[in-house]
Coordinates of C-alpha atoms in Angstrom, one line a residue:
Chain Q
M1 CA -70.7 258.9 24.7
Y2 CA -67.9 257.1 26.4
L3 CA -64.3 258.3 26.8
Y4 CA -61.3 256.4 28.0
L5 CA -59.4 257.9 30.9
P6 CA -55.6 257.4 30.4
V7 CA -54.6 257.5 34.1
A8 CA -57.7 256.0 35.7
L9 CA -57.4 253.2 33.0
T10 CA -61.1 253.0 32.7
S11 CA -63.9 254.2 30.4
I12 CA -66.7 256.5 31.5
N13 CA -69.8 258.0 30.1
V14 CA -69.0 261.7 29.7
L15 CA -72.3 262.8 31.0
I16 CA -71.4 261.4 34.5
P17 CA -68.4 263.6 35.2
V18 CA -69.9 266.7 33.5
G19 CA -73.1 266.3 35.6
L20 CA -71.2 265.6 38.8
G21 CA -69.1 268.6 38.1
L22 CA -72.1 270.8 37.6
A23 CA -73.8 269.7 40.8
V24 CA -70.7 269.9 43.0
G25 CA -69.6 273.2 41.4
L26 CA -73.0 274.7 42.2
L27 CA -72.4 273.8 45.9
S28 CA -68.9 275.3 45.7
G29 CA -70.2 278.6 44.4
L30 CA -73.0 278.7 46.9
F31 CA -71.2 277.7 50.1
G32 CA -67.5 278.1 49.5
V33 CA -66.6 274.5 49.9
G34 CA -64.5 272.4 47.5
G35 CA -67.0 269.6 47.6
G36 CA -64.4 266.8 47.8
F37 CA -66.4 265.1 50.6
L38 CA -69.1 264.5 47.9
M39 CA -67.1 264.2 44.7
T40 CA -64.5 261.7 45.7
P41 CA -66.9 259.0 46.9
L42 CA -69.1 259.6 43.9
L43 CA -66.2 259.1 41.5
I44 CA -65.2 255.9 43.3
M45 CA -68.8 254.7 43.0
F46 CA -68.6 255.2 39.2
G47 CA -65.5 253.0 38.9
I48 CA -62.6 255.5 39.2
P49 CA -59.8 254.1 41.4
S50 CA -59.8 255.9 44.8
T51 CA -56.4 257.4 44.5
V52 CA -57.1 258.8 41.1
A53 CA -60.5 260.1 42.3
A54 CA -59.0 262.2 45.1
A55 CA -56.1 263.6 43.1
T56 CA -58.2 264.5 40.0
D57 CA -60.8 266.1 42.2
S58 CA -58.3 268.5 43.6
N59 CA -57.3 269.4 40.0
Q60 CA -60.9 270.2 39.0
I61 CA -61.4 272.2 42.3
V62 CA -58.6 274.5 41.0
A63 CA -60.9 275.3 38.1
A64 CA -64.2 275.5 40.1
S65 CA -62.7 277.7 42.8
T66 CA -61.0 280.0 40.3
S67 CA -64.4 280.4 38.6
G68 CA -66.1 280.9 42.0
T69 CA -63.5 283.2 43.4
Y70 CA -63.7 285.3 40.3
A71 CA -67.5 285.5 40.5
H72 CA -67.4 286.6 44.2
W73 CA -64.5 289.0 43.7
K74 CA -66.4 290.9 41.0
V75 CA -69.0 291.8 43.7
G76 CA -66.3 292.5 46.3
N77 CA -66.9 289.4 48.4
V78 CA -63.3 288.2 48.7
D79 CA -61.2 289.2 51.7
F80 CA -57.7 288.6 50.3
K81 CA -55.9 289.6 53.5
M82 CA -57.9 287.2 55.6
G83 CA -57.6 284.5 52.9
L84 CA -53.8 284.9 53.0
H85 CA -53.6 284.6 56.7
L86 CA -55.8 281.6 56.8
L87 CA -53.7 280.0 54.0
I88 CA -50.4 280.5 55.9
G89 CA -52.0 279.0 59.0
G90 CA -53.5 276.1 56.9
F91 CA -50.2 275.4 55.3
I92 CA -48.3 275.1 58.6
G93 CA -51.2 273.0 60.0
G94 CA -51.0 270.7 57.0
L95 CA -47.4 270.0 57.7
F96 CA -48.3 268.9 61.3
G97 CA -51.3 266.9 60.0
V98 CA -49.0 264.8 57.7
Q99 CA -46.7 264.1 60.7
A100 CA -49.8 263.1 62.7
I101 CA -50.8 260.6 60.1
K102 CA -47.3 259.0 60.2
V103 CA -47.6 258.6 64.0
L104 CA -51.2 257.2 63.6
N105 CA -50.0 254.7 60.9
A106 CA -47.2 253.6 63.2
M107 CA -49.6 253.1 66.0
G108 CA -51.7 250.9 63.7
N109 CA -55.2 252.4 64.2
A110 CA -55.0 255.2 61.7
D111 CA -58.2 254.3 59.9
F112 CA -60.3 254.2 63.1
V113 CA -59.0 257.7 64.2
I114 CA -59.5 259.2 60.8
K115 CA -63.0 257.9 60.4
M116 CA -64.0 258.9 63.9
T117 CA -62.5 262.4 63.5
Y118 CA -64.4 262.8 60.2
V119 CA -67.8 261.7 61.5
L120 CA -67.5 263.7 64.7
M121 CA -66.3 266.9 62.9
L122 CA -69.1 266.6 60.3
G123 CA -71.7 265.8 62.9
I124 CA -70.7 268.6 65.4
V125 CA -70.3 271.3 62.7
G126 CA -73.5 270.3 60.9
T127 CA -75.6 270.2 64.1
Y128 CA -74.2 273.5 65.4
M129 CA -74.7 275.3 62.1
F130 CA -78.2 273.9 61.8
I131 CA -79.4 274.8 65.3
E132 CA -77.7 278.2 65.2
S133 CA -79.1 279.3 61.8
L134 CA -82.5 277.9 62.6
S135 CA -82.8 279.9 65.8
S136 CA -81.5 283.0 64.2
M137 CA -84.0 282.7 61.4
R138 CA -86.9 282.2 63.9
K139 CA -86.2 285.0 66.4
K140 CA -83.9 287.2 64.5
K141 CA -84.3 290.4 66.6
V142 CA -83.9 288.8 70.0
Q143 CA -80.9 286.8 68.7
E144 CA -79.1 289.9 67.5
E145 CA -79.3 291.5 70.9
K146 CA -78.1 288.4 72.6
V147 CA -75.2 287.9 70.1
Q148 CA -74.1 291.4 70.8
E149 CA -74.0 290.8 74.5
R150 CA -72.1 287.6 74.2
E151 CA -69.8 289.1 71.6
S152 CA -68.7 291.8 73.9
G153 CA -67.2 289.3 76.4
F154 CA -65.6 287.2 73.7
S155 CA -64.2 290.2 71.8
R156 CA -62.8 291.8 75.0
F157 CA -60.6 288.7 75.3
L158 CA -59.7 288.9 71.6
K159 CA -58.8 292.5 71.9
T160 CA -56.1 291.6 74.4
L161 CA -54.2 289.5 71.8
P162 CA -51.3 291.2 70.1
F163 CA -51.0 292.0 66.3
Q164 CA -54.5 293.5 66.0
T165 CA -55.3 294.4 62.4
E166 CA -58.3 295.4 60.4
Y167 CA -59.8 293.2 57.8
V168 CA -61.6 295.8 55.7
K169 CA -63.6 293.5 53.3
S170 CA -64.9 291.5 56.2
G171 CA -65.5 294.5 58.4
V172 CA -63.8 293.0 61.4
T173 CA -60.7 293.7 63.5
H174 CA -58.8 290.7 64.8
S175 CA -55.4 289.7 66.0
M176 CA -53.5 288.2 63.1
L177 CA -52.9 285.2 65.3
L178 CA -56.6 284.3 65.1
P179 CA -56.8 283.3 61.4
L180 CA -53.3 281.8 61.7
I181 CA -54.2 279.6 64.6
F182 CA -57.6 278.5 63.4
G183 CA -56.4 278.2 59.8
G184 CA -53.7 275.9 61.2
F185 CA -56.3 273.9 63.2
V186 CA -58.3 273.3 60.1
G187 CA -55.1 272.5 58.2
V188 CA -54.2 269.8 60.7
L189 CA -57.6 268.1 60.6
A190 CA -57.9 268.4 56.8
A191 CA -54.6 266.7 56.3
I192 CA -55.6 263.9 58.8
M193 CA -58.9 263.4 57.1
G194 CA -57.5 263.7 53.6
V195 CA -60.0 266.4 52.6
G196 CA -59.8 270.1 51.6
G197 CA -61.5 271.2 54.8
G198 CA -63.9 273.8 53.3
F199 CA -66.7 272.5 55.5
L200 CA -64.6 273.3 58.6
M201 CA -63.2 276.6 57.3
V202 CA -66.6 278.1 56.5
P203 CA -67.9 277.7 60.2
V204 CA -64.6 279.0 61.5
M205 CA -64.9 282.1 59.5
V206 CA -68.6 282.5 60.4
Y207 CA -68.6 281.8 64.1
I208 CA -65.1 282.6 65.3
L209 CA -63.9 285.3 62.9
R210 CA -67.5 286.7 62.7
M211 CA -67.3 287.4 59.0
P212 CA -70.4 288.0 57.0
M213 CA -71.6 284.8 55.2
H214 CA -71.2 286.2 51.6
V215 CA -67.6 287.3 52.2
V216 CA -67.0 283.9 53.9
V217 CA -68.0 282.1 50.7
G218 CA -65.7 284.1 48.4
T219 CA -62.7 284.1 50.8
S220 CA -63.1 280.3 51.5
L221 CA -63.0 279.7 47.7
F222 CA -59.9 281.9 47.4
Q223 CA -57.9 279.9 49.9
I224 CA -59.3 276.5 48.6
L225 CA -57.9 277.5 45.2
F226 CA -54.3 277.8 46.5
N227 CA -54.6 274.6 48.6
C228 CA -55.8 272.6 45.6
I229 CA -53.0 274.0 43.3
E230 CA -50.5 272.7 45.9
V231 CA -52.3 269.3 46.3
T232 CA -52.7 268.8 42.5
F233 CA -49.0 269.4 41.9
L234 CA -47.9 267.1 44.7
Q235 CA -50.3 264.4 43.5
A236 CA -49.1 264.7 39.9
Y237 CA -45.5 264.8 40.9
T238 CA -45.3 262.1 43.6
N239 CA -48.2 259.7 42.9
H240 CA -48.9 260.2 39.2
N241 CA -52.6 260.0 40.0
V242 CA -54.1 263.1 38.2
D243 CA -56.2 262.1 35.2
F244 CA -56.2 265.1 32.9
I245 CA -59.1 264.0 30.8
L246 CA -61.3 263.3 33.8
A247 CA -60.4 266.6 35.3
V248 CA -61.3 268.4 32.0
L249 CA -64.7 266.6 32.0
L250 CA -65.4 267.5 35.6
L251 CA -64.4 271.1 35.2
L252 CA -66.6 271.6 32.2
G253 CA -69.5 271.2 34.6
S254 CA -67.9 272.6 37.8
T255 CA -66.7 276.0 36.5
I256 CA -70.2 276.7 35.1
G257 CA -71.8 275.3 38.3
A258 CA -69.7 277.6 40.5
Q259 CA -70.9 280.7 38.5
I260 CA -74.5 279.7 38.8
G261 CA -74.0 279.0 42.5
A262 CA -72.4 282.4 43.1
V263 CA -75.3 284.2 41.3
F264 CA -77.9 282.1 43.1
G265 CA -76.2 282.6 46.5
R266 CA -76.6 286.4 46.3
K267 CA -80.3 285.9 46.2
L268 CA -80.3 284.0 49.5
K269 CA -79.7 285.3 53.0
G270 CA -76.7 284.3 55.1
E271 CA -78.9 282.2 57.4
Q272 CA -80.5 280.4 54.5
L273 CA -77.1 279.5 53.0
K274 CA -75.9 278.3 56.4
I275 CA -78.9 276.1 57.1
I276 CA -78.7 274.5 53.6
L277 CA -75.0 273.8 54.1
A278 CA -75.7 272.4 57.6
V279 CA -78.3 270.0 56.1
I280 CA -75.8 268.8 53.4
V281 CA -73.1 268.3 56.0
L282 CA -75.6 266.3 58.2
V283 CA -76.7 264.2 55.2
V284 CA -73.1 263.3 54.5
T285 CA -72.6 262.5 58.1
V286 CA -75.5 260.1 58.1
K287 CA -74.3 258.5 54.9
I288 CA -70.9 257.8 56.4
V289 CA -72.4 256.4 59.6
F290 CA -74.5 254.0 57.4
E291 CA -71.3 253.0 55.5
L292 CA -69.6 252.3 58.8
T293 CA -72.4 250.1 60.2
L294 CA -73.9 248.3 57.1
S295 CA -72.1 245.2 55.8
P296 CA -70.2 246.2 52.6
S297 CA -70.8 244.2 49.4
L298 CA -67.1 243.9 48.9
L299 CA -64.7 243.2 51.7
L300 CA -61.7 244.0 49.7
A301 CA -60.8 247.4 48.2
Q302 CA -58.0 248.9 46.2
A303 CA -55.4 250.4 48.5
G304 CA -55.4 254.2 48.7
G305 CA -57.9 256.9 49.6
H306 CA -60.1 256.6 52.6
Chain N
M1 CA -53.7 261.9 52.4
R2 CA -52.4 258.4 52.7
R3 CA -50.6 256.9 49.8
Y4 CA -50.2 253.3 48.8
K5 CA -48.5 251.6 45.9
Y6 CA -50.7 249.5 43.7
Q7 CA -48.7 247.0 41.9
I8 CA -49.2 244.2 39.6
S9 CA -45.8 242.9 38.7
N10 CA -45.3 241.0 35.5
C11 CA -44.2 237.6 36.6
K12 CA -42.2 236.3 33.6
T13 CA -41.2 233.1 35.3
A14 CA -44.8 232.0 35.7
F15 CA -45.4 232.8 32.1
I16 CA -42.5 230.7 30.9
I17 CA -43.6 227.8 33.1
T18 CA -47.1 228.0 31.6
V19 CA -45.5 227.9 28.1
L20 CA -43.3 225.0 29.0
L21 CA -46.2 223.1 30.5
G22 CA -48.0 223.7 27.3
I23 CA -45.1 222.4 25.2
F24 CA -44.8 219.4 27.5
A25 CA -48.5 218.6 27.2
T26 CA -48.3 219.0 23.4
A27 CA -45.2 216.9 23.1
H28 CA -46.6 213.7 24.4
T29 CA -49.7 213.6 22.3
A30 CA -49.6 211.6 19.1
S31 CA -51.6 213.9 16.8
A32 CA -51.1 217.6 17.2
T33 CA -54.2 218.9 15.6
L34 CA -55.3 221.5 18.2
T35 CA -55.0 225.0 16.9
A36 CA -56.0 228.3 18.5
K37 CA -56.5 231.8 17.1
A38 CA -57.7 235.0 18.7
N39 CA -59.4 237.3 16.2
H40 CA -58.2 240.4 18.1
D41 CA -54.6 239.7 19.0
H42 CA -53.9 243.5 19.2
I43 CA -56.4 245.7 21.0
E44 CA -55.8 249.4 20.6
V45 CA -56.9 251.6 23.4
N46 CA -57.8 255.0 22.0
F47 CA -60.0 257.8 23.4
F48 CA -63.2 256.0 22.4
Y49 CA -62.2 252.6 23.7
H50 CA -65.0 251.0 25.7
G51 CA -63.8 247.4 25.9
S52 CA -63.8 245.0 23.0
T53 CA -64.7 241.4 22.1
V54 CA -62.2 238.7 21.6
S55 CA -63.2 235.5 19.8
V56 CA -61.1 232.4 20.0
S57 CA -61.4 229.7 17.4
G58 CA -59.5 226.7 16.0
I59 CA -59.6 223.1 15.2
T60 CA -59.5 220.1 17.6
D61 CA -59.8 216.4 17.3
P62 CA -63.3 214.9 17.3
G63 CA -64.2 213.5 20.6
T64 CA -62.3 216.1 22.6
E65 CA -63.7 218.6 24.9
L66 CA -62.2 222.1 25.4
I67 CA -61.3 224.5 28.1
I68 CA -60.2 228.0 27.2
K69 CA -58.3 230.1 29.6
I70 CA -57.5 233.8 29.1
A71 CA -55.2 235.2 31.7
S72 CA -52.6 237.9 32.3
P73 CA -49.2 236.9 33.6
E74 CA -49.3 236.1 37.3
G75 CA -48.4 238.8 39.8
H76 CA -49.3 240.0 43.2
E77 CA -51.9 242.4 44.4
S78 CA -52.2 244.2 47.8
L79 CA -55.7 245.1 48.8
K80 CA -57.3 246.8 51.8
Q81 CA -59.2 244.3 54.0
K82 CA -62.4 245.4 55.7
G83 CA -63.4 244.1 59.0
K84 CA -65.6 244.9 62.0
V85 CA -64.1 247.0 64.7
G86 CA -65.7 246.8 68.2
G87 CA -68.4 244.6 66.8
I88 CA -70.3 247.3 64.9
L89 CA -68.1 249.5 62.7
W90 CA -66.8 248.4 59.3
M91 CA -63.3 249.7 58.7
N92 CA -60.1 248.9 57.0
V93 CA -58.4 246.6 59.3
G94 CA -55.3 245.8 57.3
T95 CA -53.8 244.9 54.0
L96 CA -53.9 241.5 52.3
K97 CA -51.3 240.5 49.7
F98 CA -52.4 238.0 47.1
E99 CA -49.5 236.3 45.4
H100 CA -49.4 234.3 42.1
V101 CA -52.7 235.7 40.9
P102 CA -53.3 237.0 37.4
N103 CA -55.0 240.4 37.1
L104 CA -57.3 239.0 34.4
Y105 CA -58.5 235.4 34.5
S106 CA -61.4 234.0 32.5
I107 CA -62.2 230.3 32.0
H108 CA -64.6 228.9 29.4
S109 CA -65.3 225.2 29.0
T110 CA -67.6 223.0 27.1
R111 CA -68.9 221.4 30.3
K112 CA -68.5 222.1 34.0
L113 CA -64.8 221.8 34.9
E114 CA -65.2 219.3 37.7
E115 CA -67.1 217.0 35.3
M116 CA -64.3 217.2 32.8
L117 CA -61.1 216.9 34.9
E118 CA -60.0 215.7 38.3
Q119 CA -58.7 218.1 40.8
K120 CA -55.1 216.9 40.3
E121 CA -55.3 217.7 36.6
L122 CA -57.1 221.1 37.2
D123 CA -54.4 222.0 39.7
R124 CA -51.6 221.0 37.3
F125 CA -52.7 223.6 34.8
V126 CA -54.3 226.0 37.3
I127 CA -57.7 225.7 35.6
G128 CA -60.7 227.1 37.4
L129 CA -61.1 229.3 40.6
P130 CA -60.6 226.5 43.1
A131 CA -57.4 225.5 41.4
L132 CA -56.3 229.2 41.4
N133 CA -57.2 229.4 45.1
R134 CA -54.9 226.4 45.8
H135 CA -52.2 227.9 43.6
A136 CA -52.3 231.4 45.1
E137 CA -50.7 232.5 48.3
L138 CA -52.1 234.9 50.8
N139 CA -50.2 237.1 53.3
P140 CA -50.9 237.3 56.1
S141 CA -52.9 234.1 56.4
S142 CA -54.1 232.2 59.4
G143 CA -55.0 228.8 57.9
E144 CA -56.7 227.3 54.8
D145 CA -60.3 228.3 55.8
E146 CA -59.3 231.9 56.2
K147 CA -57.4 231.8 52.9
T148 CA -60.4 230.3 51.0
K149 CA -62.7 232.9 52.5
W150 CA -60.5 235.8 51.4
F151 CA -59.8 234.3 48.0
G152 CA -63.6 234.2 47.6
E153 CA -63.7 237.9 48.4
F154 CA -60.9 238.5 46.0
V155 CA -62.8 236.8 43.2
K156 CA -65.9 238.9 44.0
Y157 CA -63.7 242.1 43.9
K158 CA -62.3 241.0 40.5
E159 CA -65.7 240.0 39.1
S160 CA -67.1 243.4 40.1
S161 CA -64.7 245.0 37.6
K162 CA -65.3 242.1 35.1
L163 CA -61.7 241.0 35.3
Y164 CA -62.6 237.5 36.4
A165 CA -65.2 235.5 34.5
S166 CA -66.2 232.0 33.8
S167 CA -68.7 230.1 31.7
S168 CA -69.5 226.6 30.7
G169 CA -71.3 225.4 27.6
R170 CA -70.8 228.5 25.6
I171 CA -68.1 227.1 23.2
E172 CA -69.7 226.3 19.8
M173 CA -68.4 223.0 18.3
K174 CA -68.9 222.0 14.6
E175 CA -67.8 218.8 12.9
K176 CA -66.6 218.9 9.4
D177 CA -64.4 216.5 7.3
G178 CA -63.5 214.5 10.4
K179 CA -62.2 217.6 12.2
Q180 CA -64.0 219.5 14.8
S181 CA -63.9 223.3 14.8
Y182 CA -64.7 225.5 17.8
Y183 CA -65.6 229.1 18.4
I184 CA -66.3 231.4 21.3
N185 CA -66.9 235.1 21.5
T186 CA -65.9 236.7 24.8
E187 CA -66.4 240.2 26.1
W188 CA -63.1 242.0 26.7
P189 CA -63.5 244.3 29.7
Y190 CA -62.2 247.9 29.3
Q191 CA -60.9 247.5 32.9
A192 CA -58.2 245.2 31.6
P193 CA -55.0 247.4 31.6
P194 CA -52.5 247.5 28.7
G195 CA -50.2 244.5 28.5
D196 CA -49.9 240.9 27.2
Y197 CA -52.5 238.3 27.7
L198 CA -52.3 234.6 27.0
V199 CA -55.1 232.5 25.6
T200 CA -54.5 228.8 26.3
V201 CA -56.8 226.1 24.9
Y202 CA -56.8 222.7 26.5
A203 CA -58.1 219.7 24.7
V204 CA -59.5 217.1 27.2
K205 CA -60.2 213.4 26.6
N206 CA -61.0 210.8 29.2
G207 CA -60.3 213.1 32.1
K208 CA -56.9 214.1 30.8
V209 CA -55.5 217.2 29.1
V210 CA -54.2 215.7 25.8
E211 CA -53.2 218.8 24.0
T212 CA -52.8 222.5 24.4
A213 CA -52.5 225.4 22.0
E214 CA -51.9 229.1 22.6
A215 CA -52.6 232.5 21.2
K216 CA -51.8 235.9 22.5
V217 CA -53.7 239.1 23.0
N218 CA -51.9 242.4 23.3
V219 CA -53.6 245.5 24.7
E220 CA -51.8 248.7 23.9
Q221 CA -52.6 252.4 24.4
V222 CA -52.3 254.5 21.3
G223 CA -52.4 258.2 20.3
L224 CA -53.3 260.8 22.8
V225 CA -54.2 258.2 25.5
K226 CA -50.6 256.8 25.2
T227 CA -49.1 260.3 25.2
L228 CA -51.0 261.5 28.3
A229 CA -50.4 258.2 30.2
G230 CA -46.7 258.3 29.4
M231 CA -46.4 262.0 30.3
A232 CA -48.2 261.5 33.7
K233 CA -45.6 258.9 34.6
N234 CA -42.4 260.2 32.9
N235 CA -42.8 263.9 32.8
A236 CA -44.8 264.5 36.0
V237 CA -43.7 268.1 36.6
L238 CA -44.8 269.3 33.2
Y239 CA -47.9 267.2 33.4
G240 CA -48.8 268.7 36.8
L241 CA -48.2 272.2 35.6
I242 CA -50.3 271.7 32.5
S243 CA -53.1 270.3 34.6
I244 CA -53.0 273.3 37.0
I245 CA -52.7 276.0 34.2
S246 CA -55.5 274.4 32.2
A247 CA -57.7 274.4 35.3
L248 CA -56.9 278.1 36.1
G249 CA -57.5 279.0 32.5
A250 CA -60.8 277.3 32.3
G251 CA -61.9 278.9 35.6
F252 CA -61.0 282.4 34.4
G253 CA -62.4 281.7 31.0
V254 CA -65.8 280.7 32.3
G255 CA -65.7 283.6 34.7
L256 CA -65.3 286.0 31.8
V257 CA -68.1 284.4 29.8
F258 CA -70.4 284.8 32.8
K259 CA -69.4 288.5 33.3
K260 CA -72.8 289.9 32.3
G261 CA -74.9 287.4 34.2
G262 CA -72.9 287.5 37.4
G263 CA -72.1 291.2 37.8
A264 CA -75.4 292.6 39.1
H265 CA -75.9 292.9 42.9

């Protein structure tokens, strides 16, 4: 069955957005990412204008991450305090990121810098997560001892920072500055790349904030929820690009997908989750590299989006 | 997130000129027999709209050949231009602005255009893609070759969303009582946005356009599609809030439904 989308001004087979929503929602519930890096290009492939695709995706992520946060919160896997501090950092970082884009546009090589940042970030994060989780799966006992040795040096430095506070749900004690600064760092990059930044926030929480993987997923979804509420409103208000009908079709799939992902994720170990996410991130990196090097079929594209 | 404006302005002047040209062409022919009628002059876009068909029919003098042009009013379109950076990487390298181009343009003729009319005559009525290329303007442009190349890309882009189309030999002609009737059925793409479209039928004899006739097609959103599209533009705050609240509600709702299945740990 086809439905007409009033803002995208196009007609789509309803099974496509519902199916895409289900698949990306599943990833969202499993790994704590919004999935914009998958959803937006797929929507464009199915004929949705790029600007509408990005804006509408953020609207459906509101639903998917609400569903996912709720599922993780029920089993105590959301650290609200940590989430809030990351959010504040991310918000401030986002403001800087938007300014950075203005500077890049004025310099005239914005697209090059954005694409390169994106590929490098995906590539580095994916490779690091893949190698780290693979080695910790192989020689778990040896790794644990090593990590503790390494941690002691790193945490001694962190202990010297002011505003130390305990994050009970995550079972860690950090300076408040840590999530603020790294949340801000992700915020800057996310704004430059025009993505939600879940794939960066998850590794920051795992490797820098040393949070357990299952709490990372729930907390990441919590802060993605608030980011996407803000982005949806701004997109609807300034660009009129949110397609309500498309968002409803997507969220029909993604809210259910997020629940299934959350349930399924509990059956997997932290390392297993990390390595699957690493593989997905690397596949996306390879796809983007191909897009950059193979001749496109169309040399012109609608203005907007990436 | 970078934002661009995507505009197709309605160019009324171009429309008026087209009409005047039509009248002019009609005025100097002795027998005004050409008629044109579109079966769907009003296409309603509702929720279940998935494109339509428009058939154009009418009567023409025996011995004439026909060209049928369906086009939206001329406007301008800014598109991102892809190019190679450093010899290997494909990226957006700038924006190209195409001027005096219709958003929808389809040409159907009884024979190949270049066999029916000379370039001068094709250009005069902007019939066919080469004529449209010569008629259009490109900014920034570095010479005719470059313009032709990018216009070619523009046509590919338009054809990919079915907004540009052409055919020859598909118009059915029947002679009856010394008159000749014609008929063509065309696919109307769902990608064509709401607005007014003009169908122009050119009667051709001995390499000249001897008569023209026109019909209109209007595409309009109706019902909930119209309400939502209007609200997104004119009541953006309320629209944004409804979108967010619906998403939050749906997320919580599904969370509650899954309560039993998801609670165990």
